[in-house]
PDB file of C-alpha atoms in Angstrom:
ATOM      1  CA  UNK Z  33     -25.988  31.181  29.934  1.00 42.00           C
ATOM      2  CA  UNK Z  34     -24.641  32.167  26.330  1.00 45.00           C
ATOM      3  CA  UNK Z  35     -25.829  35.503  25.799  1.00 47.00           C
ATOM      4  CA  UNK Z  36     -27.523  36.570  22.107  1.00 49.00           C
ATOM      5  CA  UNK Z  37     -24.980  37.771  19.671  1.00 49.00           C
ATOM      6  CA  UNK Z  38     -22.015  36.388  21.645  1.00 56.00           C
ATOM      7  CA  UNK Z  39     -19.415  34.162  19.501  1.00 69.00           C
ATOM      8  CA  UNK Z  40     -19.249  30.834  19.530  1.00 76.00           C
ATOM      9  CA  UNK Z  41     -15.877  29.704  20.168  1.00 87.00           C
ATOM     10  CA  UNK Z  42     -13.386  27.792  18.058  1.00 93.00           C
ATOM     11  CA  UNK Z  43     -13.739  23.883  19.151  1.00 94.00           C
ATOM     12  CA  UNK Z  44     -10.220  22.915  18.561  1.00 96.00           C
ATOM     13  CA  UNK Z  45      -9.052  25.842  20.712  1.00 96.00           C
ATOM     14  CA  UNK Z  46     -11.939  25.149  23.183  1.00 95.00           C
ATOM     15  CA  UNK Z  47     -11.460  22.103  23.964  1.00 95.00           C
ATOM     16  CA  UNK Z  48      -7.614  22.381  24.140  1.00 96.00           C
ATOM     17  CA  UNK Z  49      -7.682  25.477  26.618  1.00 94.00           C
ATOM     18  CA  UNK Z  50     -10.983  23.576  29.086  1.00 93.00           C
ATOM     19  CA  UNK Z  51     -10.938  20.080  28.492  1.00 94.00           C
ATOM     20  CA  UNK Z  52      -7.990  18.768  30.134  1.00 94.00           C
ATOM     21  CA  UNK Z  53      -6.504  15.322  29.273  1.00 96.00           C
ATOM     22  CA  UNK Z  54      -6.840  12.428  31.492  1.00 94.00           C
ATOM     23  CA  UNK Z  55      -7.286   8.790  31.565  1.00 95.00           C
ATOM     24  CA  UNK Z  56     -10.567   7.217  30.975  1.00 93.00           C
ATOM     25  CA  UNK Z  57     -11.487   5.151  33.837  1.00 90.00           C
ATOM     26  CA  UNK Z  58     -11.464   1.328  33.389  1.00 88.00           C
ATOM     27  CA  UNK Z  59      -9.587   1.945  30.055  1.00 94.00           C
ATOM     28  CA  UNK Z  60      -5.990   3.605  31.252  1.00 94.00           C
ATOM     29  CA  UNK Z  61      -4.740   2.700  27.763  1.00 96.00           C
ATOM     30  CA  UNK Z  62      -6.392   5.640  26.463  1.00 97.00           C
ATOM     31  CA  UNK Z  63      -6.352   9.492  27.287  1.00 97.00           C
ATOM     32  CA  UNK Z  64      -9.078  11.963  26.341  1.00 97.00           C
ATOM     33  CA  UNK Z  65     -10.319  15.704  26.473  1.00 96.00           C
ATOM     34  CA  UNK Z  66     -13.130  15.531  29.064  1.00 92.00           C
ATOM     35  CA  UNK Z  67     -15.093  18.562  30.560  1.00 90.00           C
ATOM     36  CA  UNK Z  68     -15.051  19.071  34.399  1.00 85.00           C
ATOM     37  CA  UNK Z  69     -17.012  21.401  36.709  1.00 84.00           C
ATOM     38  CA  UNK Z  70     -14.876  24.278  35.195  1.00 82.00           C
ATOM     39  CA  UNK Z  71     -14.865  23.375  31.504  1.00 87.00           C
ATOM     40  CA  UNK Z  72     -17.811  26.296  30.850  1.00 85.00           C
ATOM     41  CA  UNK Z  73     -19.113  23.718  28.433  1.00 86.00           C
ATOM     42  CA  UNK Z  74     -22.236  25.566  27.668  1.00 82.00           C
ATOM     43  CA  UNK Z  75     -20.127  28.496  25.836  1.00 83.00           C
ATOM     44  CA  UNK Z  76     -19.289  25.800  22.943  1.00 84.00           C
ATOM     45  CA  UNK Z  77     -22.417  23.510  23.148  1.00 69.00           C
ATOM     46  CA  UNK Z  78     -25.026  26.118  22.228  1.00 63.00           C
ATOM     47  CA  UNK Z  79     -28.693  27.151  23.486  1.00 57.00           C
ATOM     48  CA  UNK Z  80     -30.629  26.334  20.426  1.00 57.00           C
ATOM     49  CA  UNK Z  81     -33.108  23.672  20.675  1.00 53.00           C
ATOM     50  CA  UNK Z  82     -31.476  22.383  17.425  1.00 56.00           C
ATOM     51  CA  UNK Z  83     -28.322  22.275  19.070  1.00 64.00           C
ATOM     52  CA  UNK Z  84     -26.798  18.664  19.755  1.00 70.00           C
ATOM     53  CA  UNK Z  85     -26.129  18.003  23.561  1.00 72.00           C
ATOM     54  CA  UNK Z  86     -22.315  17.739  24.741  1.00 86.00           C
ATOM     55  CA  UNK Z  87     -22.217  14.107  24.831  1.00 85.00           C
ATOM     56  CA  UNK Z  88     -19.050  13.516  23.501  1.00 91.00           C
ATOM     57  CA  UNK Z  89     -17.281  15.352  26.711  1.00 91.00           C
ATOM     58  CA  UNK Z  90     -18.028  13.131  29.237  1.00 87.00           C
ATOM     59  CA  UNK Z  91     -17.642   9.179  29.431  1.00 82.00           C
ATOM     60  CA  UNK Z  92     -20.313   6.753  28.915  1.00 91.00           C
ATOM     61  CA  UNK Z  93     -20.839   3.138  29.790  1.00 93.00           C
ATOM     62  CA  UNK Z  94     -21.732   2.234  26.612  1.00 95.00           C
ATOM     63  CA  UNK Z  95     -18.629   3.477  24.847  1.00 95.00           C
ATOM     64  CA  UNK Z  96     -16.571   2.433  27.838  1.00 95.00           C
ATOM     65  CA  UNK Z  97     -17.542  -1.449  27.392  1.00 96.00           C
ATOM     66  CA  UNK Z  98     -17.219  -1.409  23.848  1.00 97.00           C
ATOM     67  CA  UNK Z  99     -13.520   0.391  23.896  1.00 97.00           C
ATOM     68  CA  UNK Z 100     -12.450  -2.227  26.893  1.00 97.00           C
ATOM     69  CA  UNK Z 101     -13.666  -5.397  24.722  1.00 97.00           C
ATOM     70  CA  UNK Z 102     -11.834  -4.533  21.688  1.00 98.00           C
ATOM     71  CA  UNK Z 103      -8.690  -3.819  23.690  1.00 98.00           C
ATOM     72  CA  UNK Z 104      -8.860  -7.496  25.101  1.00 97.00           C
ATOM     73  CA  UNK Z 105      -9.392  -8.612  22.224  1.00 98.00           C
ATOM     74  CA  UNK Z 106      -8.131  -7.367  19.240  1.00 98.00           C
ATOM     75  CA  UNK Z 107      -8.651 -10.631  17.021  1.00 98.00           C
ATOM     76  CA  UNK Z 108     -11.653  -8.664  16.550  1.00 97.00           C
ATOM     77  CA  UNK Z 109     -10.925  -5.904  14.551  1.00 98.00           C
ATOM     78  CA  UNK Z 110      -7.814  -6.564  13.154  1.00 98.00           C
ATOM     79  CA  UNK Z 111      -7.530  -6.191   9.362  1.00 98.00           C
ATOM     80  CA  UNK Z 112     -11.352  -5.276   9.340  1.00 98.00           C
ATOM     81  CA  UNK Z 113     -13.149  -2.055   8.351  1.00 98.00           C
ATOM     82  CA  UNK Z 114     -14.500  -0.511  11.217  1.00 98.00           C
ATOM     83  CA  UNK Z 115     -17.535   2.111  11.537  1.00 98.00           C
ATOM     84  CA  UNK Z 116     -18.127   3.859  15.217  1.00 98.00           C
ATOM     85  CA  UNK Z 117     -22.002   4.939  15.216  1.00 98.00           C
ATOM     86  CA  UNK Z 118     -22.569   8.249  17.242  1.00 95.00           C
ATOM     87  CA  UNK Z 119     -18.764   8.470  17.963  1.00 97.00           C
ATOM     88  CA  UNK Z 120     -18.812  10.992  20.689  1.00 94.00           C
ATOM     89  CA  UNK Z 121     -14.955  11.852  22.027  1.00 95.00           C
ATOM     90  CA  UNK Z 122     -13.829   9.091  20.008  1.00 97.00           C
ATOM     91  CA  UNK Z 123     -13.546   6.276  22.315  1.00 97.00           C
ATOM     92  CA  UNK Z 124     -14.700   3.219  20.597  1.00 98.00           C
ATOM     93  CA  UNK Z 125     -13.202   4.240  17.645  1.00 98.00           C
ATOM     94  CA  UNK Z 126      -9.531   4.832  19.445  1.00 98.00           C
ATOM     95  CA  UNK Z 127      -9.954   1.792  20.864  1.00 98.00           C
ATOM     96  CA  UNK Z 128     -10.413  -0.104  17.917  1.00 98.00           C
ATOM     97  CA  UNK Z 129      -7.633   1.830  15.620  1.00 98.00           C
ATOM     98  CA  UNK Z 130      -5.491   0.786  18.450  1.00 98.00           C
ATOM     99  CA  UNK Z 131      -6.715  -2.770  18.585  1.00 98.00           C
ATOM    100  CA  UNK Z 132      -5.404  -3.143  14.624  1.00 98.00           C
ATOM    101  CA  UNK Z 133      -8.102  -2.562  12.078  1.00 98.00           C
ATOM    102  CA  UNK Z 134      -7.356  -1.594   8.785  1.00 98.00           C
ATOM    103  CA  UNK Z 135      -9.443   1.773   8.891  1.00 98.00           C
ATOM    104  CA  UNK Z 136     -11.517   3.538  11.309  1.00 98.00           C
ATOM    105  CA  UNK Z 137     -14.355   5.946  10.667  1.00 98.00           C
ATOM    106  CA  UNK Z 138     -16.034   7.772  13.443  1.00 98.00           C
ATOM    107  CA  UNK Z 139     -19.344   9.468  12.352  1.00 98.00           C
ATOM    108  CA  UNK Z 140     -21.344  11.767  14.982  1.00 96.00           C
ATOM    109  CA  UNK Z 141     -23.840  14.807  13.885  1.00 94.00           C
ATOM    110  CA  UNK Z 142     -22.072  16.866  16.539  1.00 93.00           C
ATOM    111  CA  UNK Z 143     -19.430  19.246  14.495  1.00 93.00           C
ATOM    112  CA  UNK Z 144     -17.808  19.876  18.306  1.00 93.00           C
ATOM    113  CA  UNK Z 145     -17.348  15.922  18.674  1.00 95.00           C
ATOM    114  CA  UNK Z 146     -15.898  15.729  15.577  1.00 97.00           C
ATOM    115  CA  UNK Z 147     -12.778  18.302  16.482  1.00 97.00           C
ATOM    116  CA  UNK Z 148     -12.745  16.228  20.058  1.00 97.00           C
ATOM    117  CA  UNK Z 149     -12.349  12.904  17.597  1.00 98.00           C
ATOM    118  CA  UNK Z 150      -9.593  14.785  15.654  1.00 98.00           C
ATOM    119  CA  UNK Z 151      -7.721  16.090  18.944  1.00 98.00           C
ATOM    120  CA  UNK Z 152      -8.127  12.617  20.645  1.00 98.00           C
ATOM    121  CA  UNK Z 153      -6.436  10.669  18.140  1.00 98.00           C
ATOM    122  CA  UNK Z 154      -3.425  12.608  18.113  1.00 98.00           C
ATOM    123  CA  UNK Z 155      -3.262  12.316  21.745  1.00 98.00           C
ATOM    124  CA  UNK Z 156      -3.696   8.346  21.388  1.00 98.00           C
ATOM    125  CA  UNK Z 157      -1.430   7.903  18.066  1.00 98.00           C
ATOM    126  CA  UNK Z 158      -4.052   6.994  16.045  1.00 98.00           C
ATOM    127  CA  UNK Z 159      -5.899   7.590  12.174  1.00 98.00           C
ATOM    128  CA  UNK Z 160      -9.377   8.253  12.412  1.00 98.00           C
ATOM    129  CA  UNK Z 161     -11.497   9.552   9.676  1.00 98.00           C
ATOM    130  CA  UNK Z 162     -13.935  11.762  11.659  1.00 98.00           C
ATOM    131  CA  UNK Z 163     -16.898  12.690   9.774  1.00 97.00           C
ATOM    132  CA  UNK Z 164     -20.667  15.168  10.798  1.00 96.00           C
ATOM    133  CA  UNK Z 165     -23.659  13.387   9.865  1.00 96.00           C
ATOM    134  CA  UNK Z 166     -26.072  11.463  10.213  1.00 95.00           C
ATOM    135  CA  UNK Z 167     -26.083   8.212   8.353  1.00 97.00           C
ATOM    136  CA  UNK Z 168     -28.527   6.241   9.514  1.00 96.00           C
ATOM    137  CA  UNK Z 169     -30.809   6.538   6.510  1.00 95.00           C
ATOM    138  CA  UNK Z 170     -28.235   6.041   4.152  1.00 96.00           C
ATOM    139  CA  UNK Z 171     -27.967   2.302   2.968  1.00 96.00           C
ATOM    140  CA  UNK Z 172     -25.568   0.219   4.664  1.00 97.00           C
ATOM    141  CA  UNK Z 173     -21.714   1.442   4.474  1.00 97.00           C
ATOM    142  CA  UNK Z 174     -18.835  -0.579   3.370  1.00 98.00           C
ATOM    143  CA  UNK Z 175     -17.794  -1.503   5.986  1.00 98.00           C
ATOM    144  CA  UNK Z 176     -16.848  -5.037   8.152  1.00 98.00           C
ATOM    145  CA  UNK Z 177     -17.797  -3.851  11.634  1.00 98.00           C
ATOM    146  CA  UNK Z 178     -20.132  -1.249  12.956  1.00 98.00           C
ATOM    147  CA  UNK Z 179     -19.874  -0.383  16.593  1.00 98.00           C
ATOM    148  CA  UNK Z 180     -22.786   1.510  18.474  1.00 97.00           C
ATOM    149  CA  UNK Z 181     -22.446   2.804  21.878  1.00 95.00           C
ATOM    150  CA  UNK Z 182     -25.107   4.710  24.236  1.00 91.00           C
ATOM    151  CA  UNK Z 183     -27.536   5.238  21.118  1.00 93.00           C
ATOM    152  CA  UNK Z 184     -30.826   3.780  23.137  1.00 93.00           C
ATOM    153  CA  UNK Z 185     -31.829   6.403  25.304  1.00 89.00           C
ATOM    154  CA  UNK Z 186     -34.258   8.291  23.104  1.00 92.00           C
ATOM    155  CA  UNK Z 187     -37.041   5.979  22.024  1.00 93.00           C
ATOM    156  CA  UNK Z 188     -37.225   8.054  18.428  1.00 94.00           C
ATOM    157  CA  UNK Z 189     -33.482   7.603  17.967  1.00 93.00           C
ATOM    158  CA  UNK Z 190     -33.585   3.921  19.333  1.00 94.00           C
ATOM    159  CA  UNK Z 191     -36.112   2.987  15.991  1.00 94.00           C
ATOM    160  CA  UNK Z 192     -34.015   4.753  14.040  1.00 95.00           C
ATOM    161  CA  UNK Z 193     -30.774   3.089  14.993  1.00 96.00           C
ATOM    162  CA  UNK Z 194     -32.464  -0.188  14.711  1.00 95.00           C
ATOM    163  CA  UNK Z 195     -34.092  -0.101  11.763  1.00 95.00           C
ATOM    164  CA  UNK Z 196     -30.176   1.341  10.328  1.00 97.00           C
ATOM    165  CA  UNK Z 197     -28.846  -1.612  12.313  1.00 96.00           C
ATOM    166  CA  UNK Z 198     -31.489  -4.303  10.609  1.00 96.00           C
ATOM    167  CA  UNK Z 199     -30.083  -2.945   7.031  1.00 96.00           C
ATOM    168  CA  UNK Z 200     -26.305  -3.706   8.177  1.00 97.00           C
ATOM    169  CA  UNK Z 201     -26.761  -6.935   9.539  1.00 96.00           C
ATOM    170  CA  UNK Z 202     -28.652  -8.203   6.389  1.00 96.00           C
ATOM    171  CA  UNK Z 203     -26.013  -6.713   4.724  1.00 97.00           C
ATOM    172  CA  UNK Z 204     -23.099  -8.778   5.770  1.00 97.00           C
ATOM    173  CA  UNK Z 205     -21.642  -6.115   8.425  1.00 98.00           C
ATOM    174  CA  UNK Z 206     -21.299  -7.209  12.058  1.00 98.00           C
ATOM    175  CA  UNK Z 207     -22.485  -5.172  14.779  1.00 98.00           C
ATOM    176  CA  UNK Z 208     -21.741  -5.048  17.748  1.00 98.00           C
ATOM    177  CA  UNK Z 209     -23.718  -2.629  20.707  1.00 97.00           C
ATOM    178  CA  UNK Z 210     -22.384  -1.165  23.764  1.00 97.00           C
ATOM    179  CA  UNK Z 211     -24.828  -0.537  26.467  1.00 95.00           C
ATOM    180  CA  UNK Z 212     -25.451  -0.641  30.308  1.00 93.00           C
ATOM    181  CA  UNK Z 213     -29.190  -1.427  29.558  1.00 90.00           C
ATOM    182  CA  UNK Z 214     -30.948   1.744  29.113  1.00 88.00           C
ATOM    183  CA  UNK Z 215     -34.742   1.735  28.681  1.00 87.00           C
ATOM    184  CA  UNK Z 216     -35.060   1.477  24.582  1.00 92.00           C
ATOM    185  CA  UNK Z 217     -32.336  -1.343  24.534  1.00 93.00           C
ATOM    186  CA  UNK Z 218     -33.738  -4.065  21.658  1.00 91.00           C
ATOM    187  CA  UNK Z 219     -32.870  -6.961  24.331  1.00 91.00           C
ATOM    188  CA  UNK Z 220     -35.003  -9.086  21.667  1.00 92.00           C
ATOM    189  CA  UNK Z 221     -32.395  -8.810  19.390  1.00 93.00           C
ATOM    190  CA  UNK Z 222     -29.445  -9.108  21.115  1.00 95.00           C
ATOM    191  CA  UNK Z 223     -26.740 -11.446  22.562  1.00 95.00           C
ATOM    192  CA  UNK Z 224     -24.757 -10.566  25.436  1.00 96.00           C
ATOM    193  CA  UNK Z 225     -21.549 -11.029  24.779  1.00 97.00           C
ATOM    194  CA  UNK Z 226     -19.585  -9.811  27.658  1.00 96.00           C
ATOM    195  CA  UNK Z 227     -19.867  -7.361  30.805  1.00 95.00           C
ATOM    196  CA  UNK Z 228     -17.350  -5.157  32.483  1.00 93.00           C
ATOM    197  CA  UNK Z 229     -18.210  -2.393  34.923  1.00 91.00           C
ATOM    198  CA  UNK Z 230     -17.270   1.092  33.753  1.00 90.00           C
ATOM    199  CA  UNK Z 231     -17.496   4.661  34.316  1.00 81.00           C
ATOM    200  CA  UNK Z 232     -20.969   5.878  33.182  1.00 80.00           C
ATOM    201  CA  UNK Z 233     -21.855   9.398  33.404  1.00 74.00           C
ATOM    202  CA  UNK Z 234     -25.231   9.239  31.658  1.00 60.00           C
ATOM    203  CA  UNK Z 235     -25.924   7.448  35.330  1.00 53.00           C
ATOM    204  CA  UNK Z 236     -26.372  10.867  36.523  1.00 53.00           C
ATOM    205  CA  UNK Z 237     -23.710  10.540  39.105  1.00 53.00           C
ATOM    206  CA  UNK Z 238     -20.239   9.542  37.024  1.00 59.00           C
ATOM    207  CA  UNK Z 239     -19.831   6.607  39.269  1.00 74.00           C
ATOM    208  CA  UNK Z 240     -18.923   3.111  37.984  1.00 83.00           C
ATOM    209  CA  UNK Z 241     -21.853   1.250  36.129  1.00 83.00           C
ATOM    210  CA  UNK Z 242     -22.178  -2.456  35.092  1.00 91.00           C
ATOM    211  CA  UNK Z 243     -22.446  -2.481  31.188  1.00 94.00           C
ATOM    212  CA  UNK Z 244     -22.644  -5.179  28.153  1.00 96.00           C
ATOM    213  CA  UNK Z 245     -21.472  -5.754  25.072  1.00 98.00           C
ATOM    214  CA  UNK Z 246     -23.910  -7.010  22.851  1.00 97.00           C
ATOM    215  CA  UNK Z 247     -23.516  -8.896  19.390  1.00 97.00           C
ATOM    216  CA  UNK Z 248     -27.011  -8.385  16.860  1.00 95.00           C
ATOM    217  CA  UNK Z 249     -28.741 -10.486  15.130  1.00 88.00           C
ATOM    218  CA  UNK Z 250     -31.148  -8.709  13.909  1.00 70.00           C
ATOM    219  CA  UNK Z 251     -34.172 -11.157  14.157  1.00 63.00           C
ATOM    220  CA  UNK Z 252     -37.259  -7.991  14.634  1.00 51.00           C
TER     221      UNK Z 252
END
Protein backbone atom coordinates (compact mmCIF):
# COMPACT_ATOMS: atom_id res chain seq x y z
CA UNK A 1 0.00 0.00 0.00
CA UNK A 2 1.38 3.54 -1.15
CA UNK A 3 2.65 5.04 1.85
CA UNK A 4 1.80 9.06 2.72
CA UNK A 5 4.30 11.39 1.26
CA UNK A 6 5.76 8.78 -1.13
CA UNK A 7 6.07 9.96 -4.98
CA UNK A 8 4.01 9.08 -7.44
CA UNK A 9 5.83 7.77 -10.27
CA UNK A 10 6.27 9.01 -13.81
CA UNK A 11 3.51 7.02 -16.06
CA UNK A 12 5.46 6.92 -19.20
CA UNK A 13 8.43 5.44 -17.31
CA UNK A 14 6.01 3.25 -15.25
CA UNK A 15 4.42 1.68 -17.52
CA UNK A 16 7.49 1.11 -19.78
CA UNK A 17 9.67 -0.49 -16.88
CA UNK A 18 6.14 -2.93 -15.41
CA UNK A 19 3.82 -3.24 -18.07
CA UNK A 20 5.29 -5.51 -20.49
CA UNK A 21 4.06 -5.73 -24.13
CA UNK A 22 2.07 -8.55 -25.37
CA UNK A 23 -0.65 -9.48 -27.63
CA UNK A 24 -4.19 -8.91 -26.76
CA UNK A 25 -6.02 -12.06 -26.86
CA UNK A 26 -8.56 -12.59 -29.70
CA UNK A 27 -7.00 -9.47 -31.39
CA UNK A 28 -3.13 -10.64 -32.24
CA UNK A 29 -3.06 -7.67 -34.63
CA UNK A 30 -2.46 -5.48 -31.82
CA UNK A 31 0.18 -5.31 -28.89
CA UNK A 32 -0.31 -3.45 -25.62
CA UNK A 33 1.24 -2.48 -22.12
CA UNK A 34 -0.77 -4.67 -19.71
CA UNK A 35 -0.13 -5.10 -15.88
CA UNK A 36 0.54 -8.67 -14.52
CA UNK A 37 0.79 -10.06 -10.97
CA UNK A 38 4.17 -8.14 -10.73
CA UNK A 39 3.29 -4.83 -12.37
CA UNK A 40 2.96 -3.11 -8.55
CA UNK A 41 0.10 -1.27 -10.18
CA UNK A 42 -1.07 0.31 -7.04
CA UNK A 43 2.30 2.54 -6.83
CA UNK A 44 0.92 4.54 -10.06
CA UNK A 45 -2.91 4.15 -9.59
CA UNK A 46 -3.22 6.01 -6.28
CA UNK A 47 -5.18 5.51 -2.82
CA UNK A 48 -7.40 8.48 -2.96
CA UNK A 49 -10.99 7.87 -3.16
CA UNK A 50 -10.87 10.47 -6.01
CA UNK A 51 -8.46 8.48 -7.70
CA UNK A 52 -9.65 6.73 -11.07
CA UNK A 53 -9.29 2.83 -10.96
CA UNK A 54 -6.52 1.16 -13.32
CA UNK A 55 -8.83 0.15 -15.93
CA UNK A 56 -6.96 0.89 -18.77
CA UNK A 57 -4.18 -1.95 -17.76
CA UNK A 58 -6.00 -4.84 -18.17
CA UNK A 59 -8.31 -6.07 -21.17
CA UNK A 60 -11.94 -5.85 -21.29
CA UNK A 61 -14.65 -7.54 -23.27
CA UNK A 62 -16.16 -4.60 -24.18
CA UNK A 63 -13.16 -2.98 -25.80
CA UNK A 64 -12.08 -6.36 -27.08
CA UNK A 65 -15.40 -6.79 -29.31
CA UNK A 66 -15.40 -3.42 -30.45
CA UNK A 67 -11.45 -3.46 -31.57
CA UNK A 68 -12.14 -7.13 -33.32
CA UNK A 69 -15.31 -5.69 -35.36
CA UNK A 70 -13.60 -2.79 -36.76
CA UNK A 71 -10.63 -4.91 -37.76
CA UNK A 72 -13.07 -7.17 -39.88
CA UNK A 73 -14.43 -4.62 -41.10
CA UNK A 74 -12.89 -1.60 -41.84
CA UNK A 75 -15.61 -0.23 -44.41
CA UNK A 76 -16.59 1.09 -41.18
CA UNK A 77 -14.38 3.61 -40.24
CA UNK A 78 -12.60 4.41 -43.11
CA UNK A 79 -12.43 8.11 -44.05
CA UNK A 80 -14.69 8.82 -40.91
CA UNK A 81 -13.99 10.80 -37.72
CA UNK A 82 -13.76 8.60 -34.98
CA UNK A 83 -14.27 9.33 -31.05
CA UNK A 84 -13.28 6.30 -28.44
CA UNK A 85 -15.46 7.05 -25.15
CA UNK A 86 -13.55 6.01 -21.89
CA UNK A 87 -10.50 4.90 -24.02
CA UNK A 88 -8.66 2.93 -21.47
CA UNK A 89 -5.11 1.39 -23.02
CA UNK A 90 -6.24 2.49 -26.25
CA UNK A 91 -7.71 -0.46 -27.81
CA UNK A 92 -10.72 0.56 -29.69
CA UNK A 93 -9.15 3.47 -30.73
CA UNK A 94 -5.88 1.44 -32.23
CA UNK A 95 -8.09 -0.64 -33.72
CA UNK A 96 -9.91 1.77 -35.56
CA UNK A 97 -6.74 4.13 -36.62
CA UNK A 98 -5.60 0.88 -38.00
CA UNK A 99 -8.85 0.01 -39.68
CA UNK A 100 -8.43 3.56 -41.86
CA UNK A 101 -10.26 6.48 -40.38
CA UNK A 102 -9.32 9.79 -41.06
CA UNK A 103 -8.65 10.79 -37.28
CA UNK A 104 -8.85 9.17 -34.03
CA UNK A 105 -9.43 10.74 -30.64
CA UNK A 106 -9.27 8.73 -27.51
CA UNK A 107 -10.71 10.61 -24.44
CA UNK A 108 -10.49 8.91 -20.80
CA UNK A 109 -10.43 11.03 -17.31
CA UNK A 110 -7.55 8.79 -16.30
CA UNK A 111 -4.16 11.02 -16.88
CA UNK A 112 -2.24 7.32 -16.47
CA UNK A 113 -4.47 5.92 -19.47
CA UNK A 114 -3.75 8.67 -21.39
CA UNK A 115 0.34 8.07 -21.36
CA UNK A 116 -0.72 4.11 -21.89
CA UNK A 117 -2.81 5.59 -25.16
CA UNK A 118 0.34 7.59 -26.15
CA UNK A 119 2.86 4.53 -25.56
CA UNK A 120 0.40 2.07 -27.30
CA UNK A 121 0.18 3.78 -30.46
CA UNK A 122 3.71 3.93 -31.06
CA UNK A 123 3.92 0.35 -30.40
CA UNK A 124 0.95 -0.26 -33.02
CA UNK A 125 2.10 2.55 -35.71
CA UNK A 126 -0.62 4.58 -35.18
CA UNK A 127 -1.91 8.67 -34.59
CA UNK A 128 -4.05 9.03 -31.79
CA UNK A 129 -4.99 12.25 -30.22
CA UNK A 130 -5.21 11.19 -26.53
CA UNK A 131 -6.96 13.60 -24.45
CA UNK A 132 -8.06 13.70 -19.96
CA UNK A 133 -11.54 14.51 -19.52
CA UNK A 134 -14.59 13.99 -19.21
CA UNK A 135 -16.89 14.96 -22.01
CA UNK A 136 -19.92 13.65 -21.50
CA UNK A 137 -21.67 16.89 -20.60
CA UNK A 138 -20.25 18.71 -23.27
CA UNK A 139 -22.61 18.88 -26.41
CA UNK A 140 -22.06 16.43 -29.00
CA UNK A 141 -18.38 16.45 -30.70
CA UNK A 142 -17.65 16.65 -34.30
CA UNK A 143 -17.28 13.78 -34.94
CA UNK A 144 -18.73 10.70 -37.48
CA UNK A 145 -18.39 7.77 -35.08
CA UNK A 146 -18.32 7.44 -31.36
CA UNK A 147 -17.27 4.13 -29.94
CA UNK A 148 -18.06 3.16 -26.19
CA UNK A 149 -16.69 0.17 -24.58
CA UNK A 150 -17.24 -1.29 -20.86
CA UNK A 151 -18.95 2.13 -19.74
CA UNK A 152 -22.21 0.23 -18.08
CA UNK A 153 -21.06 -1.07 -14.99
CA UNK A 154 -21.81 1.82 -12.66
CA UNK A 155 -25.50 2.61 -12.77
CA UNK A 156 -24.54 6.61 -12.14
CA UNK A 157 -22.08 6.48 -15.03
CA UNK A 158 -24.48 4.26 -17.20
CA UNK A 159 -27.24 7.54 -17.11
CA UNK A 160 -24.66 9.60 -17.75
CA UNK A 161 -23.26 7.87 -20.79
CA UNK A 162 -26.71 7.53 -22.09
CA UNK A 163 -28.09 10.58 -21.76
CA UNK A 164 -24.33 11.84 -23.67
CA UNK A 165 -25.12 9.03 -26.10
CA UNK A 166 -29.01 10.31 -26.74
CA UNK A 167 -27.34 13.92 -27.66
CA UNK A 168 -24.93 12.16 -30.35
CA UNK A 169 -27.29 10.10 -31.98
CA UNK A 170 -29.78 13.04 -32.49
CA UNK A 171 -26.96 14.69 -33.60
CA UNK A 172 -26.06 12.81 -36.69
CA UNK A 173 -23.01 10.75 -35.04
CA UNK A 174 -23.19 6.94 -35.06
CA UNK A 175 -22.52 4.99 -32.11
CA UNK A 176 -21.66 2.08 -31.71
CA UNK A 177 -21.31 0.09 -27.92
CA UNK A 178 -19.11 -2.64 -26.93
CA UNK A 179 -20.32 -4.78 -24.16
CA UNK A 180 -20.55 -8.42 -22.80
CA UNK A 181 -23.93 -7.44 -21.12
CA UNK A 182 -23.18 -6.00 -17.84
CA UNK A 183 -26.06 -5.13 -15.49
CA UNK A 184 -26.78 -1.22 -16.56
CA UNK A 185 -26.61 -2.21 -20.35
CA UNK A 186 -29.68 0.04 -22.14
CA UNK A 187 -30.73 -3.36 -24.04
CA UNK A 188 -33.93 -1.08 -24.87
CA UNK A 189 -31.98 0.86 -26.99
CA UNK A 190 -29.83 -1.23 -28.66
CA UNK A 191 -29.24 -3.54 -31.69
CA UNK A 192 -26.96 -6.32 -31.59
CA UNK A 193 -24.91 -6.20 -34.19
CA UNK A 194 -22.42 -8.90 -33.83
CA UNK A 195 -20.77 -11.27 -31.07
CA UNK A 196 -17.30 -12.63 -30.70
CA UNK A 197 -15.94 -14.18 -27.53
CA UNK A 198 -13.03 -12.29 -25.98
CA UNK A 199 -10.80 -11.91 -23.16
CA UNK A 200 -12.68 -10.09 -20.33
CA UNK A 201 -11.00 -9.31 -17.20
CA UNK A 202 -13.77 -7.26 -15.58
CA UNK A 203 -15.18 -11.15 -15.41
CA UNK A 204 -13.17 -11.38 -12.37
CA UNK A 205 -11.20 -14.27 -13.65
CA UNK A 206 -9.42 -12.95 -17.18
CA UNK A 207 -10.88 -15.89 -18.92
CA UNK A 208 -12.60 -15.65 -22.34
CA UNK A 209 -16.16 -13.97 -22.24
CA UNK A 210 -18.93 -13.87 -24.94
CA UNK A 211 -19.45 -10.10 -25.83
CA UNK A 212 -21.61 -7.84 -28.42
CA UNK A 213 -21.35 -5.16 -30.42
CA UNK A 214 -24.18 -3.05 -30.32
CA UNK A 215 -25.39 -0.25 -32.84
CA UNK A 216 -27.87 2.74 -30.88
CA UNK A 217 -30.68 4.08 -31.70
CA UNK A 218 -31.40 5.99 -29.20
CA UNK A 219 -35.26 5.51 -28.89
CA UNK A 220 -35.44 6.22 -24.51
Amino acid sequence: MKRPGMQQPDPVAFIKANLPISPVPSIPEIRLHTAGPASGLWRLAGRREADPAPYWAYPWAGGAVLARYLLDRPEIVVGRRVLDLGAGSGLVAIAAAKAGAATVTAVDIDANAIAAIGLNAAINGVDIIARAADIIEDPPPEIDLLVVGDLFYDPTLALRVMAFLRRCEASGIEVLIGDPERAHLPRGELRRIATHIVADFGGGTGGAAPAGVFAFFGNG
